PDB file of C-alpha atoms in Angstrom:
ATOM      1  CA  ASP A   1      30.451 -24.215  27.565  1.00  0.00           C
ATOM      2  CA  ALA A   2      33.323 -22.692  29.444  1.00  0.00           C
ATOM      3  CA  LYS A   3      32.581 -19.036  30.141  1.00  0.00           C
ATOM      4  CA  THR A   4      34.726 -15.930  29.943  1.00  0.00           C
ATOM      5  CA  THR A   5      34.028 -12.454  31.303  1.00  0.00           C
ATOM      6  CA  GLN A   6      35.388  -9.279  29.707  1.00  0.00           C
ATOM      7  CA  PRO A   7      34.698  -5.562  30.173  1.00  0.00           C
ATOM      8  CA  ASN A   8      32.249  -4.252  27.592  1.00  0.00           C
ATOM      9  CA  SER A   9      34.510  -1.439  26.457  1.00  0.00           C
ATOM     10  CA  MET A  10      37.939   0.112  26.947  1.00  0.00           C
ATOM     11  CA  GLU A  11      39.630   3.195  25.637  1.00  0.00           C
ATOM     12  CA  SER A  12      43.281   4.004  25.127  1.00  0.00           C
ATOM     13  CA  ASN A  13      45.524   6.458  23.325  1.00  0.00           C
ATOM     14  CA  GLU A  14      47.552   5.827  20.224  1.00  0.00           C
ATOM     15  CA  GLU A  15      51.098   4.504  20.809  1.00  0.00           C
ATOM     16  CA  GLU A  16      50.339   3.571  24.409  1.00  0.00           C
ATOM     17  CA  PRO A  17      50.141  -0.009  25.729  1.00  0.00           C
ATOM     18  CA  VAL A  18      46.728  -1.593  26.168  1.00  0.00           C
ATOM     19  CA  HIS A  19      45.915  -4.343  28.644  1.00  0.00           C
ATOM     20  CA  LEU A  20      42.687  -6.216  27.908  1.00  0.00           C
ATOM     21  CA  PRO A  21      41.589  -8.450  30.820  1.00  0.00           C
ATOM     22  CA  CYS A  22      39.627 -11.688  30.706  1.00  0.00           C
ATOM     23  CA  ASN A  23      38.319 -13.800  33.578  1.00  0.00           C
ATOM     24  CA  HIS A  24      37.779 -17.530  33.072  1.00  0.00           C
ATOM     25  CA  SER A  25      37.399 -18.965  36.557  1.00  0.00           C
ATOM     26  CA  THR A  26      35.834 -22.252  35.336  1.00  0.00           C
ATOM     27  CA  ILE A  27      38.722 -23.109  33.016  1.00  0.00           C
ATOM     28  CA  SER A  28      39.792 -26.751  32.990  1.00  0.00           C
ATOM     29  CA  GLY A  29      43.276 -28.147  32.604  1.00  0.00           C
ATOM     30  CA  THR A  30      43.038 -28.821  28.877  1.00  0.00           C
ATOM     31  CA  ASP A  31      41.318 -25.589  27.808  1.00  0.00           C
ATOM     32  CA  TYR A  32      43.407 -23.321  25.616  1.00  0.00           C
ATOM     33  CA  ILE A  33      42.883 -19.573  25.875  1.00  0.00           C
ATOM     34  CA  HIS A  34      42.425 -17.953  22.476  1.00  0.00           C
ATOM     35  CA  TRP A  35      41.986 -14.325  21.547  1.00  0.00           C
ATOM     36  CA  TYR A  36      40.337 -13.162  18.367  1.00  0.00           C
ATOM     37  CA  ARG A  37      39.502  -9.655  17.261  1.00  0.00           C
ATOM     38  CA  GLN A  38      36.952  -8.298  14.854  1.00  0.00           C
ATOM     39  CA  LEU A  39      37.694  -5.091  13.025  1.00  0.00           C
ATOM     40  CA  PRO A  40      34.756  -3.068  11.718  1.00  0.00           C
ATOM     41  CA  SER A  41      32.999  -4.719   8.770  1.00  0.00           C
ATOM     42  CA  GLN A  42      35.276  -7.766   8.844  1.00  0.00           C
ATOM     43  CA  GLY A  43      35.174 -11.335  10.118  1.00  0.00           C
ATOM     44  CA  PRO A  44      37.035 -12.185  13.316  1.00  0.00           C
ATOM     45  CA  GLU A  45      40.769 -12.794  13.059  1.00  0.00           C
ATOM     46  CA  TYR A  46      43.028 -14.861  15.265  1.00  0.00           C
ATOM     47  CA  VAL A  47      45.336 -12.894  17.541  1.00  0.00           C
ATOM     48  CA  ILE A  48      47.094 -15.270  19.935  1.00  0.00           C
ATOM     49  CA  HIS A  49      46.582 -18.344  22.103  1.00  0.00           C
ATOM     50  CA  GLY A  50      48.176 -19.987  25.125  1.00  0.00           C
ATOM     51  CA  LEU A  51      47.796 -22.756  27.669  1.00  0.00           C
ATOM     52  CA  THR A  52      49.910 -21.993  30.734  1.00  0.00           C
ATOM     53  CA  SER A  53      52.926 -19.895  29.808  1.00  0.00           C
ATOM     54  CA  ASN A  54      52.981 -16.308  28.614  1.00  0.00           C
ATOM     55  CA  VAL A  55      53.113 -16.025  24.835  1.00  0.00           C
ATOM     56  CA  ASN A  56      54.354 -13.400  22.399  1.00  0.00           C
ATOM     57  CA  ASN A  57      53.791 -12.968  18.667  1.00  0.00           C
ATOM     58  CA  ARG A  58      54.017 -10.130  16.186  1.00  0.00           C
ATOM     59  CA  MET A  59      50.535  -8.880  17.056  1.00  0.00           C
ATOM     60  CA  ALA A  60      50.391  -9.079  20.834  1.00  0.00           C
ATOM     61  CA  SER A  61      51.416 -10.741  24.076  1.00  0.00           C
ATOM     62  CA  LEU A  62      49.294 -12.984  26.262  1.00  0.00           C
ATOM     63  CA  ALA A  63      49.879 -13.051  30.002  1.00  0.00           C
ATOM     64  CA  ILE A  64      48.226 -15.978  31.799  1.00  0.00           C
ATOM     65  CA  ALA A  65      47.746 -15.986  35.565  1.00  0.00           C
ATOM     66  CA  GLU A  66      49.454 -18.766  37.491  1.00  0.00           C
ATOM     67  CA  ASP A  67      46.087 -20.316  38.460  1.00  0.00           C
ATOM     68  CA  ARG A  68      44.891 -19.823  34.835  1.00  0.00           C
ATOM     69  CA  LYS A  69      41.672 -18.215  36.009  1.00  0.00           C
ATOM     70  CA  SER A  70      42.429 -14.993  34.203  1.00  0.00           C
ATOM     71  CA  SER A  71      44.514 -13.712  31.331  1.00  0.00           C
ATOM     72  CA  THR A  72      45.472 -10.383  29.786  1.00  0.00           C
ATOM     73  CA  LEU A  73      45.994  -9.526  26.159  1.00  0.00           C
ATOM     74  CA  ILE A  74      48.669  -6.874  25.790  1.00  0.00           C
ATOM     75  CA  LEU A  75      49.002  -4.602  22.769  1.00  0.00           C
ATOM     76  CA  HIS A  76      52.376  -2.979  23.303  1.00  0.00           C
ATOM     77  CA  ARG A  77      51.844   0.153  21.192  1.00  0.00           C
ATOM     78  CA  ALA A  78      48.274   0.610  20.090  1.00  0.00           C
ATOM     79  CA  THR A  79      47.546   2.099  16.696  1.00  0.00           C
ATOM     80  CA  LEU A  80      44.274   3.330  15.244  1.00  0.00           C
ATOM     81  CA  ARG A  81      44.093   0.062  13.288  1.00  0.00           C
ATOM     82  CA  ASP A  82      43.827  -1.858  16.565  1.00  0.00           C
ATOM     83  CA  ALA A  83      40.352  -0.439  17.215  1.00  0.00           C
ATOM     84  CA  ALA A  84      38.165  -3.545  17.224  1.00  0.00           C
ATOM     85  CA  VAL A  85      36.105  -5.883  19.379  1.00  0.00           C
ATOM     86  CA  TYR A  86      38.415  -8.312  21.178  1.00  0.00           C
ATOM     87  CA  TYR A  87      37.100 -11.744  22.156  1.00  0.00           C
ATOM     88  CA  CYS A  88      38.628 -14.029  24.780  1.00  0.00           C
ATOM     89  CA  ILE A  89      37.609 -17.640  24.111  1.00  0.00           C
ATOM     90  CA  LEU A  90      38.262 -20.979  25.782  1.00  0.00           C
ATOM     91  CA  ILE A  91      38.727 -23.751  23.257  1.00  0.00           C
ATOM     92  CA  VAL A  92      37.240 -27.095  24.174  1.00  0.00           C
ATOM     93  CA  ARG A  93      37.829 -29.887  21.651  1.00  0.00           C
ATOM     94  CA  ALA A  94      38.182 -27.191  18.950  1.00  0.00           C
ATOM     95  CA  GLN A  95      34.748 -28.016  17.642  1.00  0.00           C
ATOM     96  CA  LYS A  96      33.446 -24.505  17.991  1.00  0.00           C
ATOM     97  CA  LEU A  97      34.378 -21.077  19.206  1.00  0.00           C
ATOM     98  CA  VAL A  98      32.025 -19.741  21.878  1.00  0.00           C
ATOM     99  CA  PHE A  99      32.092 -15.978  21.568  1.00  0.00           C
ATOM    100  CA  GLY A 100      30.905 -13.708  24.362  1.00  0.00           C
ATOM    101  CA  GLN A 101      30.202 -10.014  23.974  1.00  0.00           C
ATOM    102  CA  GLY A 102      33.880  -9.138  23.817  1.00  0.00           C
ATOM    103  CA  THR A 103      35.571  -5.839  24.665  1.00  0.00           C
ATOM    104  CA  ARG A 104      35.141  -2.947  22.267  1.00  0.00           C
ATOM    105  CA  LEU A 105      38.505  -1.154  22.173  1.00  0.00           C
ATOM    106  CA  THR A 106      38.581   2.492  21.138  1.00  0.00           C
ATOM    107  CA  ILE A 107      41.918   4.101  20.292  1.00  0.00           C
ATOM    108  CA  ASN A 108      42.177   7.882  20.532  1.00  0.00           C
ATOM    109  CA  PRO A 109      44.598   9.687  18.199  1.00  0.00           C
TER     110      PRO A 109
ATOM    111  CA  GLU B   1      47.598 -18.061  -0.509  1.00  0.00           C
ATOM    112  CA  THR B   2      43.920 -17.196  -0.939  1.00  0.00           C
ATOM    113  CA  GLY B   3      41.961 -16.616   2.242  1.00  0.00           C
ATOM    114  CA  VAL B   4      38.407 -17.625   3.026  1.00  0.00           C
ATOM    115  CA  THR B   5      35.926 -16.118   0.598  1.00  0.00           C
ATOM    116  CA  GLN B   6      32.154 -15.877   0.867  1.00  0.00           C
ATOM    117  CA  SER B   7      29.394 -15.045  -1.573  1.00  0.00           C
ATOM    118  CA  PRO B   8      27.303 -13.073  -1.953  1.00  0.00           C
ATOM    119  CA  THR B   9      28.417 -10.078   0.095  1.00  0.00           C
ATOM    120  CA  HIS B  10      24.898  -8.864   0.719  1.00  0.00           C
ATOM    121  CA  LEU B  11      21.498 -10.445   0.200  1.00  0.00           C
ATOM    122  CA  ILE B  12      17.914  -9.343   0.732  1.00  0.00           C
ATOM    123  CA  LYS B  13      15.137 -11.917   1.033  1.00  0.00           C
ATOM    124  CA  THR B  14      11.550 -11.915   2.204  1.00  0.00           C
ATOM    125  CA  ARG B  15      10.066 -13.946   5.012  1.00  0.00           C
ATOM    126  CA  GLY B  16       9.351 -17.553   4.039  1.00  0.00           C
ATOM    127  CA  GLN B  17      11.917 -17.697   1.250  1.00  0.00           C
ATOM    128  CA  GLN B  18      14.972 -19.958   1.122  1.00  0.00           C
ATOM    129  CA  VAL B  19      18.603 -18.830   0.841  1.00  0.00           C
ATOM    130  CA  THR B  20      21.946 -20.461   0.039  1.00  0.00           C
ATOM    131  CA  LEU B  21      25.214 -18.893   1.155  1.00  0.00           C
ATOM    132  CA  ARG B  22      28.572 -20.076  -0.158  1.00  0.00           C
ATOM    133  CA  CYS B  23      32.048 -20.323   1.288  1.00  0.00           C
ATOM    134  CA  SER B  24      35.412 -21.254  -0.202  1.00  0.00           C
ATOM    135  CA  SER B  25      37.856 -22.477   2.414  1.00  0.00           C
ATOM    136  CA  GLN B  26      41.463 -21.449   2.586  1.00  0.00           C
ATOM    137  CA  SER B  27      43.663 -23.811   0.590  1.00  0.00           C
ATOM    138  CA  GLY B  28      44.514 -26.988   2.490  1.00  0.00           C
ATOM    139  CA  HIS B  29      41.827 -26.524   5.145  1.00  0.00           C
ATOM    140  CA  ASN B  30      39.554 -29.528   5.687  1.00  0.00           C
ATOM    141  CA  THR B  31      37.204 -28.190   8.353  1.00  0.00           C
ATOM    142  CA  VAL B  32      34.615 -25.467   7.921  1.00  0.00           C
ATOM    143  CA  SER B  33      32.377 -23.847  10.520  1.00  0.00           C
ATOM    144  CA  TRP B  34      29.453 -21.470  10.121  1.00  0.00           C
ATOM    145  CA  TYR B  35      28.482 -18.721  12.555  1.00  0.00           C
ATOM    146  CA  GLN B  36      25.579 -16.277  12.790  1.00  0.00           C
ATOM    147  CA  GLN B  37      26.289 -12.793  14.114  1.00  0.00           C
ATOM    148  CA  ALA B  38      23.341 -10.580  14.984  1.00  0.00           C
ATOM    149  CA  LEU B  39      23.935  -6.855  15.159  1.00  0.00           C
ATOM    150  CA  GLY B  40      25.912  -5.903  18.258  1.00  0.00           C
ATOM    151  CA  GLN B  41      26.431  -9.512  19.352  1.00  0.00           C
ATOM    152  CA  GLY B  42      29.287 -11.986  19.175  1.00  0.00           C
ATOM    153  CA  PRO B  43      29.130 -14.748  16.557  1.00  0.00           C
ATOM    154  CA  GLN B  44      27.053 -17.827  17.440  1.00  0.00           C
ATOM    155  CA  PHE B  45      28.132 -21.281  16.254  1.00  0.00           C
ATOM    156  CA  ILE B  46      25.709 -22.898  13.796  1.00  0.00           C
ATOM    157  CA  PHE B  47      27.548 -26.088  12.769  1.00  0.00           C
ATOM    158  CA  GLN B  48      30.834 -27.533  11.609  1.00  0.00           C
ATOM    159  CA  TYR B  49      31.714 -29.838   8.716  1.00  0.00           C
ATOM    160  CA  TYR B  50      34.722 -32.127   8.514  1.00  0.00           C
ATOM    161  CA  ARG B  51      35.359 -34.325   5.477  1.00  0.00           C
ATOM    162  CA  GLU B  52      31.856 -33.658   4.168  1.00  0.00           C
ATOM    163  CA  GLU B  53      30.101 -34.774   7.364  1.00  0.00           C
ATOM    164  CA  GLU B  54      28.416 -32.569   9.966  1.00  0.00           C
ATOM    165  CA  ASN B  55      30.581 -32.638  13.083  1.00  0.00           C
ATOM    166  CA  GLY B  56      28.751 -30.690  15.731  1.00  0.00           C
ATOM    167  CA  ARG B  57      25.830 -28.308  15.757  1.00  0.00           C
ATOM    168  CA  GLY B  58      24.835 -25.327  17.829  1.00  0.00           C
ATOM    169  CA  ASN B  59      21.370 -24.372  19.033  1.00  0.00           C
ATOM    170  CA  PHE B  60      19.847 -23.790  15.604  1.00  0.00           C
ATOM    171  CA  PRO B  61      16.706 -25.421  14.141  1.00  0.00           C
ATOM    172  CA  PRO B  62      16.811 -28.000  11.323  1.00  0.00           C
ATOM    173  CA  ARG B  63      15.849 -25.383   8.740  1.00  0.00           C
ATOM    174  CA  PHE B  64      19.521 -24.409   8.943  1.00  0.00           C
ATOM    175  CA  SER B  65      21.427 -27.021   6.961  1.00  0.00           C
ATOM    176  CA  GLY B  66      24.759 -27.280   5.257  1.00  0.00           C
ATOM    177  CA  LEU B  67      26.982 -29.105   2.846  1.00  0.00           C
ATOM    178  CA  GLN B  68      30.699 -29.517   2.435  1.00  0.00           C
ATOM    179  CA  PHE B  69      32.058 -30.544  -0.951  1.00  0.00           C
ATOM    180  CA  PRO B  70      35.127 -32.674  -1.811  1.00  0.00           C
ATOM    181  CA  ASN B  71      37.117 -29.512  -2.513  1.00  0.00           C
ATOM    182  CA  TYR B  72      36.212 -28.389   1.041  1.00  0.00           C
ATOM    183  CA  SER B  73      34.003 -25.523  -0.110  1.00  0.00           C
ATOM    184  CA  SER B  74      30.725 -25.272   1.752  1.00  0.00           C
ATOM    185  CA  GLU B  75      27.143 -24.049   1.621  1.00  0.00           C
ATOM    186  CA  LEU B  76      24.754 -22.862   4.306  1.00  0.00           C
ATOM    187  CA  ASN B  77      21.071 -23.249   3.462  1.00  0.00           C
ATOM    188  CA  VAL B  78      18.280 -21.616   5.426  1.00  0.00           C
ATOM    189  CA  ASN B  79      14.663 -22.528   4.676  1.00  0.00           C
ATOM    190  CA  ALA B  80      11.497 -20.667   5.651  1.00  0.00           C
ATOM    191  CA  LEU B  81      13.335 -17.461   6.459  1.00  0.00           C
ATOM    192  CA  GLU B  82      12.222 -15.491   9.509  1.00  0.00           C
ATOM    193  CA  LEU B  83      12.828 -11.847  10.322  1.00  0.00           C
ATOM    194  CA  ASP B  84      15.212 -12.879  13.138  1.00  0.00           C
ATOM    195  CA  ASP B  85      17.447 -14.605  10.595  1.00  0.00           C
ATOM    196  CA  SER B  86      18.695 -11.183   9.540  1.00  0.00           C
ATOM    197  CA  ALA B  87      22.372 -11.253  10.486  1.00  0.00           C
ATOM    198  CA  LEU B  88      25.942 -11.502   9.273  1.00  0.00           C
ATOM    199  CA  TYR B  89      26.762 -15.117   8.396  1.00  0.00           C
ATOM    200  CA  LEU B  90      30.411 -16.006   8.836  1.00  0.00           C
ATOM    201  CA  CYS B  91      32.281 -18.975   7.474  1.00  0.00           C
ATOM    202  CA  ALA B  92      35.553 -20.104   9.055  1.00  0.00           C
ATOM    203  CA  SER B  93      37.969 -22.775   7.878  1.00  0.00           C
ATOM    204  CA  SER B  94      40.698 -24.500   9.825  1.00  0.00           C
ATOM    205  CA  PRO B  95      43.627 -26.659   8.774  1.00  0.00           C
ATOM    206  CA  LEU B  96      43.343 -29.385  11.362  1.00  0.00           C
ATOM    207  CA  GLY B  97      40.531 -31.768  12.132  1.00  0.00           C
ATOM    208  CA  PRO B  98      38.179 -31.402  15.073  1.00  0.00           C
ATOM    209  CA  GLY B  99      39.317 -32.333  18.533  1.00  0.00           C
ATOM    210  CA  ILE B 100      42.505 -30.359  18.332  1.00  0.00           C
ATOM    211  CA  ASN B 101      42.534 -27.399  20.679  1.00  0.00           C
ATOM    212  CA  LEU B 102      45.200 -25.560  18.721  1.00  0.00           C
ATOM    213  CA  ASN B 103      43.007 -25.437  15.640  1.00  0.00           C
ATOM    214  CA  THR B 104      42.978 -21.775  14.634  1.00  0.00           C
ATOM    215  CA  GLN B 105      39.952 -20.724  12.598  1.00  0.00           C
ATOM    216  CA  TYR B 106      40.283 -18.347   9.665  1.00  0.00           C
ATOM    217  CA  PHE B 107      37.173 -16.304   8.967  1.00  0.00           C
ATOM    218  CA  GLY B 108      35.766 -14.915   5.765  1.00  0.00           C
ATOM    219  CA  PRO B 109      34.286 -11.415   5.562  1.00  0.00           C
ATOM    220  CA  GLY B 110      30.738 -12.724   5.908  1.00  0.00           C
ATOM    221  CA  THR B 111      27.438 -12.437   4.052  1.00  0.00           C
ATOM    222  CA  ARG B 112      25.004  -9.822   5.304  1.00  0.00           C
ATOM    223  CA  LEU B 113      21.477 -11.281   5.051  1.00  0.00           C
ATOM    224  CA  THR B 114      18.458  -9.034   5.457  1.00  0.00           C
ATOM    225  CA  VAL B 115      15.022 -10.632   5.749  1.00  0.00           C
ATOM    226  CA  LEU B 116      12.068  -8.328   5.101  1.00  0.00           C
TER     227      LEU B 116
END
């Protein structure tokens, strides 16, 4: 399974931007990069995905490096409700999501 | 639109017993996947069902089995429970069939299973 590497934890302040990095040096040409997050006591929820170009949606932005070996999830103005574990996942054939440890994001008021 | 629902919310069993967990997919979704999440870990893929057939399995023993029904709801059955089976069991449904890399999965809140 294609592997991703993320920092175990990050901390930020409310209303400031947050940049969550992910390394995926073994990515292949057809692998999509997906981000999910898991809020406390909930199941994971989809955040955003991309292939080559940067992507924006109402939740976040995804910046993908030109060589696609890394990506960054950007929360433009973090709120307390964004405190969660964020997972960066490479999708291969969509059969399964392979979750790593993820990054636990703490937001300070 | 109703999201993915799971029942029961919590369950306590003893070692050696059998358990059945249930999942109702989001309307219109034909694929369901099950994951096990141990405390402090990311979810681990158990298996996936598409049109009532198993379509891929993770590294779990045969005592973990499943069913998908014509209405796309699903069950996860675990026989001969072990202490290490204590975990949060997550069900996820998706609107597109397997093999499509854009297939977003929608997760339920999970069933917390405790094995004593």
